[in-house]
Structure formats: structure tokens, C-alpha cells
Amino acid sequence: MARTPGLCEGRVVVVTGAGRGLGRAHALAFAAEGARVVVNDLGVGLDGAGPSGSPAGEVVAEILAAGGSAVAHGGDIATAEGAASLIACAVDTYGRLDTLVNNAGFLRDRMLVNLDEDDWDAVMRVHLKGHFLPLKHAAAWWRAESKAGREAAARVVNTSSGAGLLGSVGQGNYSAAKAGIVGLTLVAAAEMGRYGVQVNAIAPAARTRMTERTFAETMAAPEAGAFDAMAPENVSPLVVWLGAAASAGVTGRVFETEGGRITVMEGWRPGPTADRGARWTPAEAGETAAKLLAASEPPLPVYGSR
């Protein structure tokens, strides 16, 4: 009996940080829907230090064993050379690129007064620069294809976080990087639409190496056979849809996803406003701001602040 074509049949998908956790779940889910997958992972530890095995190759082996098609890439996507070689790996191996999922990252959590400059730079590098460089090189390839008359239904899925949307105590570096990814997503969606590229972001919550300690402290493990709301595999269906041609018309959006829940996040937009048509005095500005704040919706609390 012939296999039913999947949602991403024949598409070429690159997933960064795909050796474990969310990235691994995404890579396997794309392959299950017929995609050919480039599995990128540098194989470093939770804090980005030192190699820790060959997780990319292990995921490729899983995909091949299930009858899919995949290739491993072990380059550092936070370098120009590594990001360029990632896109080249997809094009040289499969002749095209359809979807880029930026997922790679690690944590170096500290309260701000204890946060070293190296910890700030390392987290910014892997999350923010590690999104920008693959996006830049993929965009250049898609632009060239478009100019050659071969416009594709290209997709980019970036990975932000609730920490980037609301902030998270003890994660100033991570929160800032993830907020920057939202800004990058909005700009990329506006700039790249002319080349047939849609760019969206997710803010996922799942149990991975980066979060397992938090969930172990705050949530009981699911009973045998019960729905595991924190399994990373719960996030991947939305990522696969966003990475598929079926998501046509959806761009510049941020989705929060956790367990069986999907939420469209609505970002900054004008609230209560006052305009006197002339300069305020400091006292007048303060009085007016207080009135506007009283008429506005209160912000949601920062994670870990209550």
C-alpha cells in the first residue's frame, strides 16, 4: 500500500540545534511528514562548553531507520562560515532549500549583578547571532532563486521564548536575546516577503535539557499512559505546519505553544494616549502618564517574580 504524502513531502528542511530536545523533535516530525532534513548540532554541553557526543548523527540515524532522508551538519551556525556551510549542505545535498528552523541555543543563567560579560556574550551569540547568520545566508539563496524566476514557498521558523516576551528573573541575557529574535522575525518577514519567504516565531514551553530542572522542581511527572504536556514533541506539529506550504499567508507572527495549547501572541500596540499639541512640563507629563497608566491594561508578571 502506497504511503500517503505528508504535509512537507519533498521539502528540504534545515533545523539547527536538532540533536536533542525541541530540535530533535522538530527534525523527526518534519521527516515523518516527508521532508528531507538537514540536522545541525554542534554537540556542546548545556552551557555551550565542550563537545558531548554526536547527537546530530544519532538523529539522522533515527530518520534513516524510519525510511526518511536526512544528513548531519556539525558546523557552528553562529559563525559566517558555519552558517554558509549549513545552507550549502542543504543545497549541495538536495538541490534546494525550502524551510529553515532556527532552534539552537543554551543557557548561562545568573542574576544581573552576577552575570559576567562572557556569559552575556555567549548567550547573545548562540541565540541572536545564531538566528541571524543562517537567516541571512538562506535569504541570499532565496533572493537569488527569486531573481532567477524560481520563487519558492519558503518558510522560516524562529525560536523565541516566554522569557523574551515577558522577561524571566535570573535570565537577563537569555530574555534579551529571545526578545531580539522577535524583532528580527518582524523585520525579516517584512523584508523577505518579496522573495516568497514567510518568517514566523514560536515561544515554546517544553521539558528539555535547558528546562528539565525547572520542571522537576515545579511539576510532577505524568502518570504512565497520561498525556505528557511538557514533551517537546507537542511543540513540533505547529512548527511543521509553519514550515509547510500549507501555511501560506501567515508571516510576521509569534505563537506561544505548550502541551495541547496554541496561542497567537499580540505584541506592542498603542494603548491609552494623550496629545496636548505642545510640550509638557515634567509635572504635567507625570500627571498625564499616571492617568494613562490607570486606563491601561496592567502588564503580565515577569517569570519568577512572584
mmCIF file of N, CA and C in Angstrom, residues 108-206:
data_model
loop_
_atom_site.group_PDB
_atom_site.id
_atom_site.type_symbol
_atom_site.label_atom_id
_atom_site.label_comp_id
_atom_site.label_asym_id
_atom_site.label_seq_id
_atom_site.Cartn_x
_atom_site.Cartn_y
_atom_site.Cartn_z
ATOM 1 N N ARG A 108 23.064 30.295 30.247
ATOM 2 C CA ARG A 108 24.037 30.631 31.289
ATOM 3 C C ARG A 108 23.328 31.594 32.236
ATOM 4 N N ASP A 109 22.508 31.038 33.087
ATOM 5 C CA ASP A 109 21.629 31.841 33.945
ATOM 6 C C ASP A 109 22.385 32.432 35.131
ATOM 7 N N ARG A 110 22.165 33.714 35.368
ATOM 8 C CA ARG A 110 22.692 34.424 36.528
ATOM 9 C C ARG A 110 21.776 35.609 36.800
ATOM 10 N N MET A 111 21.690 36.014 38.067
ATOM 11 C CA MET A 111 21.082 37.305 38.360
ATOM 12 C C MET A 111 21.983 38.386 37.764
ATOM 13 N N LEU A 112 21.411 39.519 37.398
ATOM 14 C CA LEU A 112 22.154 40.543 36.669
ATOM 15 C C LEU A 112 23.431 40.974 37.381
ATOM 16 N N VAL A 113 23.392 41.101 38.702
ATOM 17 C CA VAL A 113 24.589 41.558 39.420
ATOM 18 C C VAL A 113 25.706 40.521 39.387
ATOM 19 N N ASN A 114 25.370 39.273 39.078
ATOM 20 C CA ASN A 114 26.373 38.203 38.999
ATOM 21 C C ASN A 114 26.665 37.770 37.567
ATOM 22 N N LEU A 115 26.031 38.407 36.605
ATOM 23 C CA LEU A 115 26.156 37.986 35.204
ATOM 24 C C LEU A 115 27.446 38.530 34.605
ATOM 25 N N ASP A 116 28.347 37.632 34.229
ATOM 26 C CA ASP A 116 29.609 38.039 33.626
ATOM 27 C C ASP A 116 29.408 38.448 32.168
ATOM 28 N N GLU A 117 30.312 39.281 31.699
ATOM 29 C CA GLU A 117 30.256 39.717 30.302
ATOM 30 C C GLU A 117 30.354 38.532 29.353
ATOM 31 N N ASP A 118 31.182 37.542 29.704
ATOM 32 C CA ASP A 118 31.319 36.363 28.836
ATOM 33 C C ASP A 118 30.010 35.579 28.755
ATOM 34 N N ASP A 119 29.287 35.510 29.873
ATOM 35 C CA ASP A 119 28.004 34.808 29.868
ATOM 36 C C ASP A 119 26.973 35.561 29.030
ATOM 37 N N TRP A 120 27.015 36.892 29.078
ATOM 38 C CA TRP A 120 26.135 37.710 28.240
ATOM 39 C C TRP A 120 26.453 37.473 26.766
ATOM 40 N N ASP A 121 27.745 37.590 26.427
ATOM 41 C CA ASP A 121 28.154 37.485 25.020
ATOM 42 C C ASP A 121 27.870 36.098 24.453
ATOM 43 N N ALA A 122 28.114 35.054 25.249
ATOM 44 C CA ALA A 122 27.927 33.690 24.752
ATOM 45 C C ALA A 122 26.468 33.410 24.427
ATOM 46 N N VAL A 123 25.559 33.850 25.298
ATOM 47 C CA VAL A 123 24.131 33.608 25.069
ATOM 48 C C VAL A 123 23.622 34.446 23.906
ATOM 49 N N MET A 124 24.047 35.704 23.813
ATOM 50 C CA MET A 124 23.680 36.536 22.666
ATOM 51 C C MET A 124 24.179 35.907 21.368
ATOM 52 N N ARG A 125 25.388 35.382 21.428
ATOM 53 C CA ARG A 125 25.992 34.818 20.224
ATOM 54 C C ARG A 125 25.195 33.638 19.696
ATOM 55 N N VAL A 126 24.910 32.660 20.561
ATOM 56 C CA VAL A 126 24.265 31.451 20.059
ATOM 57 C C VAL A 126 22.807 31.697 19.692
ATOM 58 N N HIS A 127 22.091 32.492 20.490
ATOM 59 C CA HIS A 127 20.669 32.691 20.213
ATOM 60 C C HIS A 127 20.439 33.728 19.121
ATOM 61 N N LEU A 128 20.983 34.920 19.301
ATOM 62 C CA LEU A 128 20.662 36.015 18.380
ATOM 63 C C LEU A 128 21.499 35.963 17.106
ATOM 64 N N LYS A 129 22.807 35.862 17.259
ATOM 65 C CA LYS A 129 23.663 35.739 16.076
ATOM 66 C C LYS A 129 23.425 34.402 15.378
ATOM 67 N N GLY A 130 23.125 33.374 16.190
ATOM 68 C CA GLY A 130 22.847 32.052 15.627
ATOM 69 C C GLY A 130 21.524 31.969 14.902
ATOM 70 N N HIS A 131 20.665 32.955 15.076
ATOM 71 C CA HIS A 131 19.469 33.104 14.243
ATOM 72 C C HIS A 131 19.782 33.955 13.008
ATOM 73 N N PHE A 132 20.494 35.050 13.230
ATOM 74 C CA PHE A 132 20.750 35.995 12.146
ATOM 75 C C PHE A 132 21.545 35.381 10.995
ATOM 76 N N LEU A 133 22.637 34.701 11.293
ATOM 77 C CA LEU A 133 23.521 34.248 10.217
ATOM 78 C C LEU A 133 22.888 33.173 9.326
ATOM 79 N N PRO A 134 22.262 32.117 9.860
ATOM 80 C CA PRO A 134 21.583 31.189 8.951
ATOM 81 C C PRO A 134 20.465 31.867 8.159
ATOM 82 N N LEU A 135 19.743 32.776 8.817
ATOM 83 C CA LEU A 135 18.681 33.514 8.128
ATOM 84 C C LEU A 135 19.251 34.337 6.988
ATOM 85 N N LYS A 136 20.357 35.011 7.229
ATOM 86 C CA LYS A 136 20.998 35.839 6.206
ATOM 87 C C LYS A 136 21.408 35.000 4.994
ATOM 88 N N HIS A 137 22.045 33.873 5.239
ATOM 89 C CA HIS A 137 22.529 33.056 4.119
ATOM 90 C C HIS A 137 21.380 32.354 3.397
ATOM 91 N N ALA A 138 20.353 31.941 4.137
ATOM 92 C CA ALA A 138 19.178 31.363 3.479
ATOM 93 C C ALA A 138 18.474 32.419 2.635
ATOM 94 N N ALA A 139 18.357 33.630 3.176
ATOM 95 C CA ALA A 139 17.690 34.714 2.447
ATOM 96 C C ALA A 139 18.426 35.036 1.157
ATOM 97 N N ALA A 140 19.741 35.017 1.206
ATOM 98 C CA ALA A 140 20.520 35.305 -0.002
ATOM 99 C C ALA A 140 20.249 34.253 -1.074
ATOM 100 N N TRP A 141 20.132 32.979 -0.659
ATOM 101 C CA TRP A 141 19.850 31.923 -1.636
ATOM 102 C C TRP A 141 18.454 32.088 -2.217
ATOM 103 N N TRP A 142 17.467 32.364 -1.352
ATOM 104 C CA TRP A 142 16.094 32.538 -1.828
ATOM 105 C C TRP A 142 15.962 33.777 -2.718
ATOM 106 N N ARG A 143 16.681 34.837 -2.408
ATOM 107 C CA ARG A 143 16.640 36.034 -3.254
ATOM 108 C C ARG A 143 17.189 35.711 -4.644
ATOM 109 N N ALA A 144 18.301 34.982 -4.690
ATOM 110 C CA ALA A 144 18.874 34.604 -5.985
ATOM 111 C C ALA A 144 17.911 33.721 -6.769
ATOM 112 N N GLU A 145 17.247 32.799 -6.089
ATOM 113 C CA GLU A 145 16.262 31.950 -6.749
ATOM 114 C C GLU A 145 15.106 32.782 -7.304
ATOM 115 N N SER A 146 14.647 33.737 -6.519
ATOM 116 C CA SER A 146 13.545 34.593 -6.953
ATOM 117 C C SER A 146 13.926 35.408 -8.172
ATOM 118 N N LYS A 147 15.123 35.956 -8.162
ATOM 119 C CA LYS A 147 15.579 36.758 -9.303
ATOM 120 C C LYS A 147 15.754 35.909 -10.559
ATOM 121 N N ALA A 148 15.979 34.603 -10.346
ATOM 122 C CA ALA A 148 16.106 33.687 -11.486
ATOM 123 C C ALA A 148 14.752 33.151 -11.933
ATOM 124 N N GLY A 149 13.676 33.655 -11.308
ATOM 125 C CA GLY A 149 12.335 33.223 -11.690
ATOM 126 C C GLY A 149 11.897 31.931 -11.047
ATOM 127 N N ARG A 150 12.584 31.514 -9.971
ATOM 128 C CA ARG A 150 12.246 30.250 -9.309
ATOM 129 C C ARG A 150 11.782 30.520 -7.880
ATOM 130 N N GLU A 151 10.801 31.373 -7.711
ATOM 131 C CA GLU A 151 10.319 31.712 -6.373
ATOM 132 C C GLU A 151 9.671 30.507 -5.714
ATOM 133 N N ALA A 152 10.073 30.253 -4.474
ATOM 134 C CA ALA A 152 9.582 29.079 -3.752
ATOM 135 C C ALA A 152 8.627 29.495 -2.644
ATOM 136 N N ALA A 153 7.935 28.516 -2.097
ATOM 137 C CA ALA A 153 7.117 28.745 -0.903
ATOM 138 C C ALA A 153 8.024 28.516 0.299
ATOM 139 N N ALA A 154 8.926 29.467 0.527
ATOM 140 C CA ALA A 154 9.953 29.309 1.548
ATOM 141 C C ALA A 154 9.427 29.718 2.919
ATOM 142 N N ARG A 155 9.954 29.083 3.954
ATOM 143 C CA ARG A 155 9.482 29.315 5.317
ATOM 144 C C ARG A 155 10.661 29.393 6.281
ATOM 145 N N VAL A 156 10.541 30.283 7.261
ATOM 146 C CA VAL A 156 11.496 30.361 8.369
ATOM 147 C C VAL A 156 10.694 30.319 9.666
ATOM 148 N N VAL A 157 11.121 29.472 10.594
ATOM 149 C CA VAL A 157 10.516 29.429 11.924
ATOM 150 C C VAL A 157 11.620 29.722 12.939
ATOM 151 N N ASN A 158 11.528 30.851 13.622
ATOM 152 C CA ASN A 158 12.487 31.233 14.647
ATOM 153 C C ASN A 158 11.984 30.807 16.021
ATOM 154 N N THR A 159 12.899 30.712 16.967
ATOM 155 C CA THR A 159 12.538 30.254 18.312
ATOM 156 C C THR A 159 12.807 31.346 19.332
ATOM 157 N N SER A 160 11.736 31.954 19.799
ATOM 158 C CA SER A 160 11.834 32.912 20.899
ATOM 159 C C SER A 160 11.494 32.174 22.196
ATOM 160 N N SER A 161 10.895 32.855 23.146
ATOM 161 C CA SER A 161 10.574 32.250 24.432
ATOM 162 C C SER A 161 9.646 33.172 25.196
ATOM 163 N N GLY A 162 8.898 32.605 26.132
ATOM 164 C CA GLY A 162 8.142 33.445 27.038
ATOM 165 C C GLY A 162 9.043 34.413 27.781
ATOM 166 N N ALA A 163 10.294 34.002 28.010
ATOM 167 C CA ALA A 163 11.260 34.891 28.652
ATOM 168 C C ALA A 163 11.530 36.126 27.801
ATOM 169 N N GLY A 164 11.485 35.960 26.478
ATOM 170 C CA GLY A 164 11.685 37.093 25.587
ATOM 171 C C GLY A 164 10.468 37.988 25.490
ATOM 172 N N LEU A 165 9.288 37.437 25.756
ATOM 173 C CA LEU A 165 8.049 38.205 25.663
ATOM 174 C C LEU A 165 7.717 38.902 26.979
ATOM 175 N N LEU A 166 8.034 38.253 28.099
ATOM 176 C CA LEU A 166 7.656 38.782 29.415
ATOM 177 C C LEU A 166 8.838 39.056 30.325
ATOM 178 N N GLY A 167 9.999 38.488 30.009
ATOM 179 C CA GLY A 167 11.132 38.567 30.906
ATOM 180 C C GLY A 167 11.143 37.394 31.865
ATOM 181 N N SER A 168 12.328 37.073 32.415
ATOM 182 C CA SER A 168 12.451 35.946 33.344
ATOM 183 C C SER A 168 13.571 36.241 34.333
ATOM 184 N N VAL A 169 13.252 36.231 35.601
ATOM 185 C CA VAL A 169 14.230 36.523 36.644
ATOM 186 C C VAL A 169 15.398 35.537 36.567
ATOM 187 N N GLY A 170 16.612 36.045 36.609
ATOM 188 C CA GLY A 170 17.806 35.219 36.520
ATOM 189 C C GLY A 170 18.224 34.889 35.107
ATOM 190 N N GLN A 171 17.504 35.449 34.121
ATOM 191 C CA GLN A 171 17.808 35.163 32.719
ATOM 192 C C GLN A 171 17.852 36.455 31.897
ATOM 193 N N GLY A 172 18.544 37.449 32.394
ATOM 194 C CA GLY A 172 18.612 38.711 31.670
ATOM 195 C C GLY A 172 19.216 38.566 30.284
ATOM 196 N N ASN A 173 20.273 37.766 30.171
ATOM 197 C CA ASN A 173 20.908 37.555 28.867
ATOM 198 C C ASN A 173 19.988 36.796 27.915
ATOM 199 N N TYR A 174 19.401 35.713 28.408
ATOM 200 C CA TYR A 174 18.504 34.883 27.602
ATOM 201 C C TYR A 174 17.251 35.660 27.200
ATOM 202 N N SER A 175 16.661 36.398 28.141
ATOM 203 C CA SER A 175 15.453 37.176 27.848
ATOM 204 C C SER A 175 15.721 38.231 26.789
ATOM 205 N N ALA A 176 16.861 38.918 26.901
ATOM 206 C CA ALA A 176 17.203 39.947 25.927
ATOM 207 C C ALA A 176 17.418 39.349 24.541
ATOM 208 N N ALA A 177 18.099 38.199 24.491
ATOM 209 C CA ALA A 177 18.341 37.543 23.200
ATOM 210 C C ALA A 177 17.037 37.089 22.563
ATOM 211 N N LYS A 178 16.156 36.501 23.370
ATOM 212 C CA LYS A 178 14.901 35.998 22.829
ATOM 213 C C LYS A 178 13.961 37.133 22.418
ATOM 214 N N ALA A 179 14.011 38.268 23.124
ATOM 215 C CA ALA A 179 13.253 39.435 22.684
ATOM 216 C C ALA A 179 13.805 39.957 21.363
ATOM 217 N N GLY A 180 15.133 39.922 21.213
ATOM 218 C CA GLY A 180 15.742 40.339 19.955
ATOM 219 C C GLY A 180 15.326 39.469 18.787
ATOM 220 N N ILE A 181 15.105 38.184 19.044
ATOM 221 C CA ILE A 181 14.668 37.271 17.983
ATOM 222 C C ILE A 181 13.287 37.658 17.472
ATOM 223 N N VAL A 182 12.414 38.134 18.361
ATOM 224 C CA VAL A 182 11.098 38.604 17.915
ATOM 225 C C VAL A 182 11.257 39.799 16.982
ATOM 226 N N GLY A 183 12.100 40.761 17.358
ATOM 227 C CA GLY A 183 12.330 41.912 16.494
ATOM 228 C C GLY A 183 12.905 41.501 15.150
ATOM 229 N N LEU A 184 13.863 40.573 15.164
ATOM 230 C CA LEU A 184 14.458 40.068 13.928
ATOM 231 C C LEU A 184 13.408 39.389 13.057
ATOM 232 N N THR A 185 12.512 38.647 13.669
ATOM 233 C CA THR A 185 11.445 37.960 12.939
ATOM 234 C C THR A 185 10.559 38.958 12.199
ATOM 235 N N LEU A 186 10.165 40.029 12.881
ATOM 236 C CA LEU A 186 9.282 41.023 12.270
ATOM 237 C C LEU A 186 9.951 41.703 11.081
ATOM 238 N N VAL A 187 11.229 42.047 11.244
ATOM 239 C CA VAL A 187 11.956 42.700 10.147
ATOM 240 C C VAL A 187 12.138 41.744 8.973
ATOM 241 N N ALA A 188 12.529 40.505 9.267
ATOM 242 C CA ALA A 188 12.743 39.524 8.197
ATOM 243 C C ALA A 188 11.455 39.253 7.429
ATOM 244 N N ALA A 189 10.336 39.167 8.138
ATOM 245 C CA ALA A 189 9.055 38.934 7.459
ATOM 246 C C ALA A 189 8.736 40.074 6.504
ATOM 247 N N ALA A 190 9.012 41.311 6.936
ATOM 248 C CA ALA A 190 8.727 42.466 6.090
ATOM 249 C C ALA A 190 9.662 42.546 4.894
ATOM 250 N N GLU A 191 10.930 42.201 5.091
ATOM 251 C CA GLU A 191 11.918 42.335 4.023
ATOM 252 C C GLU A 191 11.892 41.184 3.026
ATOM 253 N N MET A 192 11.575 39.982 3.481
ATOM 254 C CA MET A 192 11.761 38.799 2.656
ATOM 255 C C MET A 192 10.507 38.317 1.953
ATOM 256 N N GLY A 193 9.379 38.944 2.247
ATOM 257 C CA GLY A 193 8.140 38.536 1.599
ATOM 258 C C GLY A 193 8.198 38.642 0.087
ATOM 259 N N ARG A 194 8.932 39.611 -0.411
ATOM 260 C CA ARG A 194 9.029 39.810 -1.869
ATOM 261 C C ARG A 194 9.703 38.639 -2.580
ATOM 262 N N TYR A 195 10.407 37.802 -1.809
ATOM 263 C CA TYR A 195 11.086 36.649 -2.402
ATOM 264 C C TYR A 195 10.326 35.342 -2.155
ATOM 265 N N GLY A 196 9.096 35.466 -1.658
ATOM 266 C CA GLY A 196 8.297 34.277 -1.397
ATOM 267 C C GLY A 196 8.631 33.596 -0.082
ATOM 268 N N VAL A 197 9.174 34.370 0.871
ATOM 269 C CA VAL A 197 9.599 33.814 2.157
ATOM 270 C C VAL A 197 8.668 34.313 3.264
ATOM 271 N N GLN A 198 8.167 33.396 4.066
ATOM 272 C CA GLN A 198 7.392 33.732 5.258
ATOM 273 C C GLN A 198 8.246 33.460 6.493
ATOM 274 N N VAL A 199 8.189 34.370 7.462
ATOM 275 C CA VAL A 199 9.016 34.251 8.664
ATOM 276 C C VAL A 199 8.130 34.412 9.891
ATOM 277 N N ASN A 200 8.122 33.421 10.748
ATOM 278 C CA ASN A 200 7.344 33.455 11.988
ATOM 279 C C ASN A 200 8.212 32.987 13.146
ATOM 280 N N ALA A 201 7.701 33.144 14.363
ATOM 281 C CA ALA A 201 8.438 32.706 15.543
ATOM 282 C C ALA A 201 7.510 31.960 16.491
ATOM 283 N N ILE A 202 8.095 31.063 17.254
ATOM 284 C CA ILE A 202 7.360 30.378 18.311
ATOM 285 C C ILE A 202 7.999 30.714 19.658
ATOM 286 N N ALA A 203 7.182 30.688 20.697
ATOM 287 C CA ALA A 203 7.661 30.799 22.071
ATOM 288 C C ALA A 203 7.214 29.519 22.768
ATOM 289 N N PRO A 204 8.037 28.470 22.732
ATOM 290 C CA PRO A 204 7.606 27.158 23.223
ATOM 291 C C PRO A 204 7.887 26.960 24.702
ATOM 292 N N ALA A 205 7.152 26.063 25.302
ATOM 293 C CA ALA A 205 7.445 25.586 26.654
ATOM 294 C C ALA A 205 7.446 24.065 26.601
ATOM 295 N N ALA A 206 8.568 23.465 26.982
ATOM 296 C CA ALA A 206 8.685 22.004 26.940
ATOM 297 C C ALA A 206 9.825 21.579 27.853
#
